[in-house]
Amino acid sequence: MTAEGGNRRDTAGRAQCASRAGTGQEVSLTTFTLLNFLVSTVAGFVGALLGLGGGVFLVPALTLLFGVSIGEAVGASAVSVIATSSGAAVAYLRDHITNIRIGMLLEVGTTTGALTGALIAGLLNPRYLYFFFGVLLLYNAYLTFRARRQELPEGVVPDRLALRLRLQGAYRDRALDRTVEYTATRTLPGLLVMYASGMVAGLLGIGAGAFKVLAMDQIMRLPMKVSTATSNFMIGVTAAASAAIYFARGQVNPAIAAPVALGVLLGASLGTRVMNRMRSRTLRVLFAPVLGWIAVQMLWKGWVMP
Amino acid sequence: MSAGADRPAVRPFSPGSTQPALPVPGAGPAGEHIERVEILVGHLLRYGVALAAVIMAAGLVLLLMRSGTAPHPSVPVPTSISEVLGGLLRLDPTALIDLGLVVLILTPVLRVAASLVAFAIERDRTYTLITLIVLIVLVAGFALGAAE
């Protein structure tokens, strides 16, 4: 690695890049920092509510609005995922909404998946992966929307693995004002979907928080709040590995990543205050269009890919 | 049937099994078991995140004071540990921010390590093993990235 010069930024190139992206005029670092902080606060808020990293909103905002290069936007987004996760995890752990055992078990799937993805990158054509997962997410957006009236999963019978691994729990639901007890089911299919989601994350460089929520909500049939809180808890672990890689490559620009991380931390801690007071139905109604948005982004990427 | 509203909790063990009871928070010894892990992990996260935020905020304020009117975000990026350390000695704002970012990135990994210790202390073999696998794969991922 070059100690000097290799990763120094080219001011003129960046200014050009900014005006080419349609911002019209040069924005000062202070203005950029404030705007970036505001956008990141929103991203952290939504991310904490829905169990997603902020990347879905941040990468388009940074590249399209601020003219940041895609490489640095991805680096900042990896940092934002960790900030969302850690910022939200504190509150959700305190309220017992996060299920540590489920999170840790599924983390086995995502981390091995991510490692596989990194190893086989180049063997698979990402274009078809984008299409495949884009369509899959669209379908799931529809399923989530269809289930929007469902507050809590009903009649869940735990499978043998869920019993053996004690994938049960209880949390105090403030919107319903009662303690909700729950159990997981279809553990192995859930774990396999997690493996696939980790692989996609490794291959396509996406956070895959949406897949984690879907696997827990729709396959393992956990309550929506447990799914988003546990997903929040998990996304930081996988993102830490990729963030470290981006950091070593010089893709994490401190001037971009600092306002992102600080804004996301603020947004996430605001989000956690709201989430337990919301109905799961409301969360689903919010989650469905976000899934649709991620799906469209993926289809678009697959489409424009050379 | 709504999940557990009007029936006793699902008991995940058969008679004669040595498995602990359902870990409902505040529901006896088994509940305290997972709760201790949660408290430890929660503390670690809180302090790690707070430390990272303070360092990053300080660095950002310094950076804006020095080059707030410069075009965004044309800032040099230190990429090696020695560069960051050298920058810290010179009170370089970007090096300060980078230190905060490193703390932020390390927090989730430390969290997994703390859970490993907590599960081991609780003598929960299954979850000690599961957490160990996660940690090994994570370290392998870091190594793979570093070797790139």
Coordinates of C-alpha atoms in Angstrom, one line a residue:
Chain A
M1 CA 0.0 0.0 0.0
T2 CA 1.4 3.4 -0.9
A3 CA 1.9 5.5 2.2
E4 CA 1.8 8.8 0.4
G5 CA -0.1 10.2 -2.5
G6 CA -1.8 7.0 -3.7
N7 CA -5.2 7.8 -2.3
R8 CA -5.0 11.5 -2.1
R9 CA -8.0 13.1 -3.6
D10 CA -8.1 15.3 -6.7
T11 CA -9.9 18.5 -5.9
A12 CA -10.4 19.6 -9.5
G13 CA -11.8 16.2 -10.5
R14 CA -14.3 16.2 -7.7
A15 CA -15.5 19.7 -8.4
Q16 CA -16.2 18.7 -12.0
C17 CA -17.9 15.6 -10.8
A18 CA -20.2 17.7 -8.5
S19 CA -21.3 20.0 -11.2
R20 CA -21.7 17.2 -13.7
A21 CA -24.1 15.5 -11.3
G22 CA -26.4 18.5 -11.6
T23 CA -25.8 20.4 -8.4
G24 CA -25.1 23.4 -10.7
Q25 CA -22.7 25.1 -8.4
E26 CA -19.9 24.3 -6.1
V27 CA -21.1 23.5 -2.6
S28 CA -18.8 24.2 0.4
L29 CA -17.8 21.5 2.8
T30 CA -19.9 23.1 5.5
T31 CA -23.1 23.1 3.5
F32 CA -22.4 19.6 2.2
T33 CA -21.9 18.4 5.8
L34 CA -25.1 19.9 7.0
L35 CA -27.2 18.5 4.1
N36 CA -25.5 15.2 4.4
F37 CA -26.2 15.1 8.2
L38 CA -29.9 15.8 7.6
V39 CA -30.3 13.1 4.9
S40 CA -28.4 10.7 7.1
T41 CA -30.6 11.4 10.1
V42 CA -33.7 10.4 8.0
A43 CA -31.9 7.3 6.7
G44 CA -31.0 6.3 10.2
F45 CA -34.5 6.9 11.5
V46 CA -36.1 4.7 8.7
G47 CA -33.3 2.1 9.0
A48 CA -33.9 1.7 12.7
L49 CA -37.6 1.3 12.3
L50 CA -37.4 -1.2 9.5
G51 CA -34.3 -3.2 10.3
L52 CA -32.4 -2.0 7.2
G53 CA -29.1 -0.2 6.9
G54 CA -29.3 3.3 5.6
G55 CA -27.7 2.3 2.3
V56 CA -30.9 2.1 0.3
F57 CA -31.5 5.8 0.8
L58 CA -28.0 7.0 1.3
V59 CA -26.2 5.7 -1.8
P60 CA -28.7 7.4 -4.2
A61 CA -28.7 10.6 -2.1
L62 CA -25.0 10.8 -2.0
T63 CA -24.4 10.0 -5.7
L64 CA -27.4 11.8 -7.3
L65 CA -27.8 14.8 -5.0
F66 CA -24.3 15.5 -3.9
G67 CA -22.2 14.1 -6.8
V68 CA -20.2 11.8 -4.6
S69 CA -18.4 9.0 -6.5
I70 CA -20.1 5.6 -6.2
G71 CA -17.1 4.0 -4.6
E72 CA -17.1 6.6 -1.7
A73 CA -20.8 6.4 -1.4
V74 CA -20.6 2.7 -0.9
G75 CA -17.9 3.1 1.7
A76 CA -20.0 5.7 3.6
S77 CA -23.0 3.4 3.3
A78 CA -21.1 0.5 4.9
V79 CA -20.3 2.9 7.8
S80 CA -23.9 3.9 8.0
V81 CA -25.1 0.3 8.3
I82 CA -22.9 -0.1 11.4
A83 CA -24.1 3.2 12.8
T84 CA -27.7 2.2 12.3
S85 CA -27.2 -1.2 13.8
S86 CA -25.2 -0.1 16.9
G87 CA -27.4 2.9 17.4
A88 CA -30.6 0.9 17.3
A89 CA -29.3 -2.2 19.0
V90 CA -28.7 -0.4 22.4
A91 CA -32.4 0.6 22.8
Y92 CA -33.9 -2.6 21.3
L93 CA -31.7 -4.8 23.6
R94 CA -32.8 -2.8 26.6
D95 CA -36.5 -3.3 25.6
H96 CA -35.8 -7.0 25.0
I97 CA -37.2 -6.8 21.4
T98 CA -34.0 -8.1 20.0
N99 CA -33.6 -11.8 20.2
I100 CA -29.8 -12.4 20.6
R101 CA -30.0 -16.2 20.1
I102 CA -31.9 -15.9 16.8
G103 CA -29.6 -13.1 15.7
M104 CA -26.5 -15.1 16.5
L105 CA -27.7 -18.2 14.9
L106 CA -28.8 -16.5 11.7
E107 CA -25.5 -14.6 11.7
V108 CA -23.8 -18.0 11.0
G109 CA -25.8 -18.1 7.7
T110 CA -25.1 -14.5 6.7
T111 CA -21.3 -14.5 7.5
T112 CA -20.6 -17.8 5.8
G113 CA -22.8 -16.6 2.9
A114 CA -20.9 -13.4 2.6
L115 CA -17.6 -15.3 2.6
T116 CA -18.9 -17.6 -0.1
G117 CA -20.1 -14.6 -2.1
A118 CA -16.7 -13.0 -1.9
L119 CA -15.0 -16.2 -3.0
I120 CA -17.2 -17.0 -6.0
A121 CA -17.5 -13.4 -7.2
G122 CA -16.6 -13.4 -10.8
L123 CA -18.0 -16.8 -11.5
L124 CA -21.6 -15.6 -11.6
N125 CA -23.0 -12.9 -13.8
P126 CA -24.3 -10.2 -11.4
R127 CA -26.8 -9.0 -14.0
Y128 CA -29.0 -12.1 -13.5
L129 CA -28.6 -12.0 -9.8
Y130 CA -29.9 -8.4 -9.8
F131 CA -32.9 -9.4 -11.9
F132 CA -33.6 -12.5 -9.8
F133 CA -33.4 -10.8 -6.5
G134 CA -35.2 -7.7 -7.8
V135 CA -38.2 -9.8 -8.9
L136 CA -38.1 -11.8 -5.6
L137 CA -38.2 -8.6 -3.6
L138 CA -41.1 -7.2 -5.7
Y139 CA -43.0 -10.3 -4.9
N140 CA -42.2 -10.0 -1.3
A141 CA -43.3 -6.4 -1.3
Y142 CA -46.6 -7.6 -2.5
L143 CA -46.8 -10.3 0.2
T144 CA -45.9 -7.8 2.9
F145 CA -48.5 -5.4 1.7
R146 CA -51.1 -8.2 1.6
A147 CA -50.3 -9.1 5.2
R148 CA -50.6 -5.5 6.3
R149 CA -53.5 -6.1 8.6
Q150 CA -51.7 -8.8 10.5
E151 CA -50.5 -7.5 13.8
L152 CA -48.9 -10.6 15.2
P153 CA -48.2 -14.0 13.7
E154 CA -50.9 -16.5 14.8
G155 CA -50.8 -20.3 15.4
V156 CA -47.1 -20.7 15.1
V157 CA -45.9 -24.2 15.9
P158 CA -42.2 -24.3 16.6
D159 CA -40.2 -26.9 14.6
R160 CA -37.7 -29.3 16.3
L161 CA -34.7 -27.1 15.6
A162 CA -36.4 -24.0 17.1
L163 CA -37.2 -26.0 20.2
R164 CA -33.7 -27.4 20.5
L165 CA -32.1 -24.0 20.0
R166 CA -34.7 -22.3 22.2
L167 CA -35.7 -19.8 19.6
Q168 CA -38.5 -18.3 21.7
G169 CA -38.8 -15.1 23.6
A170 CA -41.1 -12.4 24.9
Y171 CA -41.2 -8.6 24.7
R172 CA -43.3 -5.8 26.1
D173 CA -45.3 -4.3 23.2
R174 CA -46.0 -0.7 24.0
A175 CA -48.5 -0.2 21.2
L176 CA -50.5 -3.2 22.3
D177 CA -49.7 -2.6 25.9
R178 CA -49.1 -6.2 26.7
T179 CA -46.3 -8.8 26.7
V180 CA -46.0 -10.7 23.5
E181 CA -44.6 -14.2 23.6
Y182 CA -43.4 -15.8 20.4
T183 CA -41.6 -18.7 18.9
A184 CA -39.8 -19.3 15.7
T185 CA -40.6 -22.0 13.2
R186 CA -39.0 -23.3 9.9
T187 CA -35.6 -22.6 11.3
L188 CA -33.6 -24.4 8.6
P189 CA -35.3 -22.7 5.6
G190 CA -34.8 -19.4 7.5
L191 CA -31.1 -20.2 7.9
L192 CA -30.8 -21.1 4.2
V193 CA -32.4 -17.8 3.1
M194 CA -29.9 -16.0 5.4
Y195 CA -27.1 -17.8 3.8
A196 CA -28.4 -16.7 0.4
S197 CA -28.8 -13.1 1.6
G198 CA -25.3 -13.1 2.9
M199 CA -24.0 -14.4 -0.4
V200 CA -25.9 -11.7 -2.3
A201 CA -24.5 -9.1 0.1
G202 CA -21.0 -10.4 -0.6
L203 CA -21.6 -10.5 -4.4
L204 CA -23.5 -7.3 -4.9
G205 CA -22.3 -5.2 -2.0
I206 CA -25.7 -4.6 -0.6
G207 CA -26.6 -4.7 3.0
A208 CA -29.4 -7.3 2.6
G209 CA -31.2 -6.1 5.7
A210 CA -34.5 -6.5 3.7
F211 CA -33.8 -10.2 3.2
K212 CA -33.1 -10.6 6.9
V213 CA -36.4 -9.1 7.9
L214 CA -38.2 -11.1 5.3
A215 CA -36.6 -14.4 6.4
M216 CA -37.6 -13.8 10.1
D217 CA -41.0 -12.3 9.4
Q218 CA -42.3 -14.4 6.6
I219 CA -40.4 -17.7 6.9
M220 CA -39.7 -18.1 10.6
R221 CA -42.9 -16.2 11.4
L222 CA -41.5 -14.0 14.2
P223 CA -43.4 -10.8 15.2
M224 CA -42.5 -7.9 12.9
K225 CA -40.9 -5.9 15.7
V226 CA -38.7 -8.8 16.7
S227 CA -37.7 -9.2 13.0
T228 CA -36.7 -5.6 12.5
A229 CA -35.0 -5.2 15.8
T230 CA -33.0 -8.5 15.4
S231 CA -32.1 -7.6 11.8
N232 CA -30.8 -4.2 13.1
F233 CA -28.7 -6.1 15.6
M234 CA -27.3 -8.4 12.9
I235 CA -26.6 -6.0 10.0
G236 CA -23.7 -4.3 11.9
V237 CA -21.8 -7.6 12.2
T238 CA -21.7 -8.3 8.4
A239 CA -21.2 -4.7 7.5
A240 CA -18.2 -4.4 9.9
A241 CA -16.2 -6.9 7.7
S242 CA -17.0 -5.0 4.4
A243 CA -16.5 -1.6 6.0
A244 CA -13.0 -2.7 7.1
I245 CA -12.2 -3.6 3.6
Y246 CA -13.5 -0.3 2.1
F247 CA -11.5 1.5 4.8
A248 CA -8.3 -0.3 3.9
R249 CA -8.9 0.6 0.2
G250 CA -9.2 4.3 1.1
Q251 CA -12.9 4.3 0.0
V252 CA -14.1 5.7 3.3
N253 CA -13.7 9.5 3.0
P254 CA -13.8 11.0 6.5
A255 CA -15.5 14.2 5.3
I256 CA -18.4 12.1 3.9
A257 CA -18.5 9.3 6.5
A258 CA -18.4 11.4 9.6
P259 CA -21.6 13.4 9.0
V260 CA -23.2 10.2 7.7
A261 CA -22.3 8.2 10.8
L262 CA -23.3 11.0 13.2
G263 CA -26.6 11.7 11.4
V264 CA -27.5 8.1 11.2
L265 CA -26.7 7.6 14.9
L266 CA -29.1 10.4 15.8
G267 CA -31.8 9.2 13.4
A268 CA -31.5 5.6 14.7
S269 CA -31.8 6.6 18.3
L270 CA -34.9 8.7 17.4
G271 CA -36.3 5.7 15.4
T272 CA -36.0 3.3 18.4
R273 CA -38.0 5.7 20.5
V274 CA -40.9 5.5 18.0
M275 CA -40.8 1.9 16.9
N276 CA -42.1 0.1 20.0
R277 CA -45.0 2.5 20.2
M278 CA -46.0 1.8 16.6
R279 CA -48.4 -0.9 15.4
S280 CA -46.7 -3.7 13.5
R281 CA -49.3 -3.0 10.9
T282 CA -47.9 0.4 10.4
L283 CA -44.4 -1.0 10.1
R284 CA -45.6 -3.4 7.4
V285 CA -47.3 -0.6 5.5
L286 CA -44.0 1.3 5.6
F287 CA -41.9 -1.8 4.8
A288 CA -43.8 -2.8 1.6
P289 CA -43.0 0.3 -0.5
V290 CA -39.4 0.4 0.8
L291 CA -39.0 -3.2 -0.5
G292 CA -40.5 -2.1 -3.8
W293 CA -38.0 0.7 -4.0
I294 CA -35.1 -1.7 -3.3
A295 CA -36.4 -4.1 -5.9
V296 CA -36.6 -1.3 -8.5
Q297 CA -33.1 -0.2 -7.7
M298 CA -31.8 -3.8 -8.2
L299 CA -33.7 -4.2 -11.5
W300 CA -32.3 -0.9 -12.7
K301 CA -28.8 -1.9 -11.8
G302 CA -29.2 -5.2 -13.6
W303 CA -30.6 -3.4 -16.6
V304 CA -27.9 -0.7 -17.0
M305 CA -25.1 -3.2 -16.3
P306 CA -22.8 -3.5 -19.3
Chain B
M1 CA -54.8 -18.0 18.3
S2 CA -52.8 -14.9 19.2
A3 CA -49.3 -15.8 20.2
G4 CA -49.4 -16.8 23.9
A5 CA -52.1 -14.3 24.9
D6 CA -54.3 -16.8 26.6
R7 CA -52.2 -19.9 27.1
P8 CA -49.1 -20.7 29.0
A9 CA -45.8 -20.3 27.1
V10 CA -44.6 -23.1 24.8
R11 CA -42.4 -25.3 26.9
P12 CA -39.5 -26.3 24.6
F13 CA -38.4 -29.3 26.5
S14 CA -39.6 -32.8 27.1
P15 CA -39.9 -34.4 30.6
G16 CA -36.4 -35.6 31.7
S17 CA -34.6 -33.1 29.4
T18 CA -31.9 -31.0 31.1
Q19 CA -32.6 -28.0 28.9
P20 CA -33.4 -24.8 30.8
A21 CA -36.8 -23.3 30.7
L22 CA -38.1 -20.8 28.3
P23 CA -36.0 -17.6 28.7
V24 CA -38.7 -15.0 29.1
P25 CA -37.3 -11.8 30.5
G26 CA -37.8 -11.6 34.2
A27 CA -39.2 -15.1 34.3
G28 CA -36.9 -16.8 36.7
P29 CA -33.3 -18.2 36.4
A30 CA -33.5 -18.9 32.6
G31 CA -34.7 -15.4 31.9
E32 CA -31.8 -13.9 33.9
H33 CA -29.5 -16.1 31.9
I34 CA -30.0 -14.4 28.5
E35 CA -30.6 -11.1 30.2
R36 CA -27.0 -10.9 31.6
V37 CA -25.7 -11.5 28.1
E38 CA -28.0 -8.7 26.8
I39 CA -26.9 -6.2 29.5
L40 CA -23.2 -6.9 28.8
V41 CA -23.6 -6.5 25.1
G42 CA -25.8 -3.5 25.5
H43 CA -23.2 -1.7 27.6
L44 CA -20.4 -2.5 25.3
L45 CA -22.4 -1.1 22.3
R46 CA -23.4 2.0 24.2
Y47 CA -19.9 3.0 25.2
G48 CA -18.3 2.0 21.9
V49 CA -20.8 4.1 20.0
A50 CA -20.6 7.0 22.3
L51 CA -16.8 7.0 22.1
A52 CA -16.8 6.8 18.3
A53 CA -19.4 9.6 18.1
V54 CA -17.5 12.0 20.3
I55 CA -14.2 11.4 18.4
M56 CA -15.9 11.8 15.0
A57 CA -17.7 14.9 16.1
A58 CA -14.5 16.5 17.4
G59 CA -12.7 15.7 14.2
L60 CA -15.6 17.0 12.0
V61 CA -15.8 20.3 13.9
L62 CA -12.0 20.7 13.5
L63 CA -12.2 19.9 9.8
L64 CA -15.0 22.4 9.3
M65 CA -13.1 25.1 11.2
R66 CA -10.1 24.6 9.0
S67 CA -11.5 24.0 5.6
G68 CA -15.3 24.7 5.8
T69 CA -15.4 26.8 2.7
A70 CA -13.4 24.4 0.6
P71 CA -15.3 22.5 -2.1
H72 CA -16.9 19.3 -0.7
P73 CA -15.6 16.6 0.0
S74 CA -12.1 17.0 -1.3
V75 CA -10.3 15.7 1.7
P76 CA -7.2 13.6 1.8
V77 CA -7.8 10.1 3.0
P78 CA -5.2 8.5 5.3
T79 CA -5.4 4.8 4.6
S80 CA -2.7 3.1 6.8
I81 CA -2.5 2.8 10.5
S82 CA 0.8 4.7 10.6
E83 CA -0.7 7.5 8.6
V84 CA -3.6 7.8 11.0
L85 CA -1.3 7.7 14.0
G86 CA 0.9 10.4 12.5
G87 CA -2.1 12.5 11.8
L88 CA -3.3 12.1 15.3
L89 CA -0.1 13.5 16.7
R90 CA -0.5 16.5 14.4
L91 CA -4.1 16.8 15.5
D92 CA -5.2 16.3 11.9
P93 CA -9.0 16.4 11.8
T94 CA -9.3 13.6 9.2
A95 CA -7.1 11.3 11.3
L96 CA -9.3 12.0 14.3
I97 CA -12.4 11.1 12.3
D98 CA -10.7 8.0 11.0
L99 CA -10.0 7.0 14.6
G100 CA -13.7 7.4 15.4
L101 CA -14.6 5.3 12.3
V102 CA -12.2 2.5 13.4
V103 CA -13.8 2.5 16.8
L104 CA -17.3 2.4 15.2
I105 CA -16.3 -0.5 12.8
L106 CA -14.7 -2.5 15.7
T107 CA -17.8 -2.2 17.9
P108 CA -19.9 -5.0 16.3
V109 CA -16.9 -7.3 16.2
L110 CA -16.2 -6.7 19.9
R111 CA -19.9 -7.3 20.5
V112 CA -19.7 -10.8 19.0
A113 CA -16.6 -11.4 21.1
A114 CA -18.3 -10.2 24.3
S115 CA -21.3 -12.5 23.5
L116 CA -18.9 -15.4 23.1
V117 CA -17.5 -14.8 26.6
A118 CA -20.9 -14.3 28.1
F119 CA -22.3 -17.5 26.6
A120 CA -19.2 -19.4 27.8
I121 CA -19.6 -18.1 31.3
E122 CA -23.2 -19.2 31.3
R123 CA -22.0 -22.6 30.1
D124 CA -24.3 -22.5 27.2
R125 CA -22.4 -24.8 24.9
T126 CA -24.6 -24.6 21.8
Y127 CA -24.5 -20.9 21.7
T128 CA -20.8 -20.6 22.6
L129 CA -20.2 -22.8 19.6
I130 CA -22.5 -20.8 17.3
T131 CA -20.9 -17.5 18.4
L132 CA -17.4 -18.9 17.9
I133 CA -18.3 -19.9 14.3
V134 CA -19.5 -16.4 13.6
L135 CA -16.4 -14.9 15.1
I136 CA -14.1 -17.2 13.1
V137 CA -15.9 -16.5 9.8
L138 CA -15.7 -12.7 10.5
V139 CA -12.0 -12.9 11.2
A140 CA -11.6 -15.0 8.0
G141 CA -13.5 -12.3 6.1
F142 CA -11.2 -9.5 7.5
A143 CA -8.1 -11.6 6.6
L144 CA -9.5 -12.2 3.1
G145 CA -10.2 -8.5 2.7
A146 CA -6.7 -7.5 3.9
A147 CA -5.0 -10.0 1.6
E148 CA -6.8 -8.6 -1.4

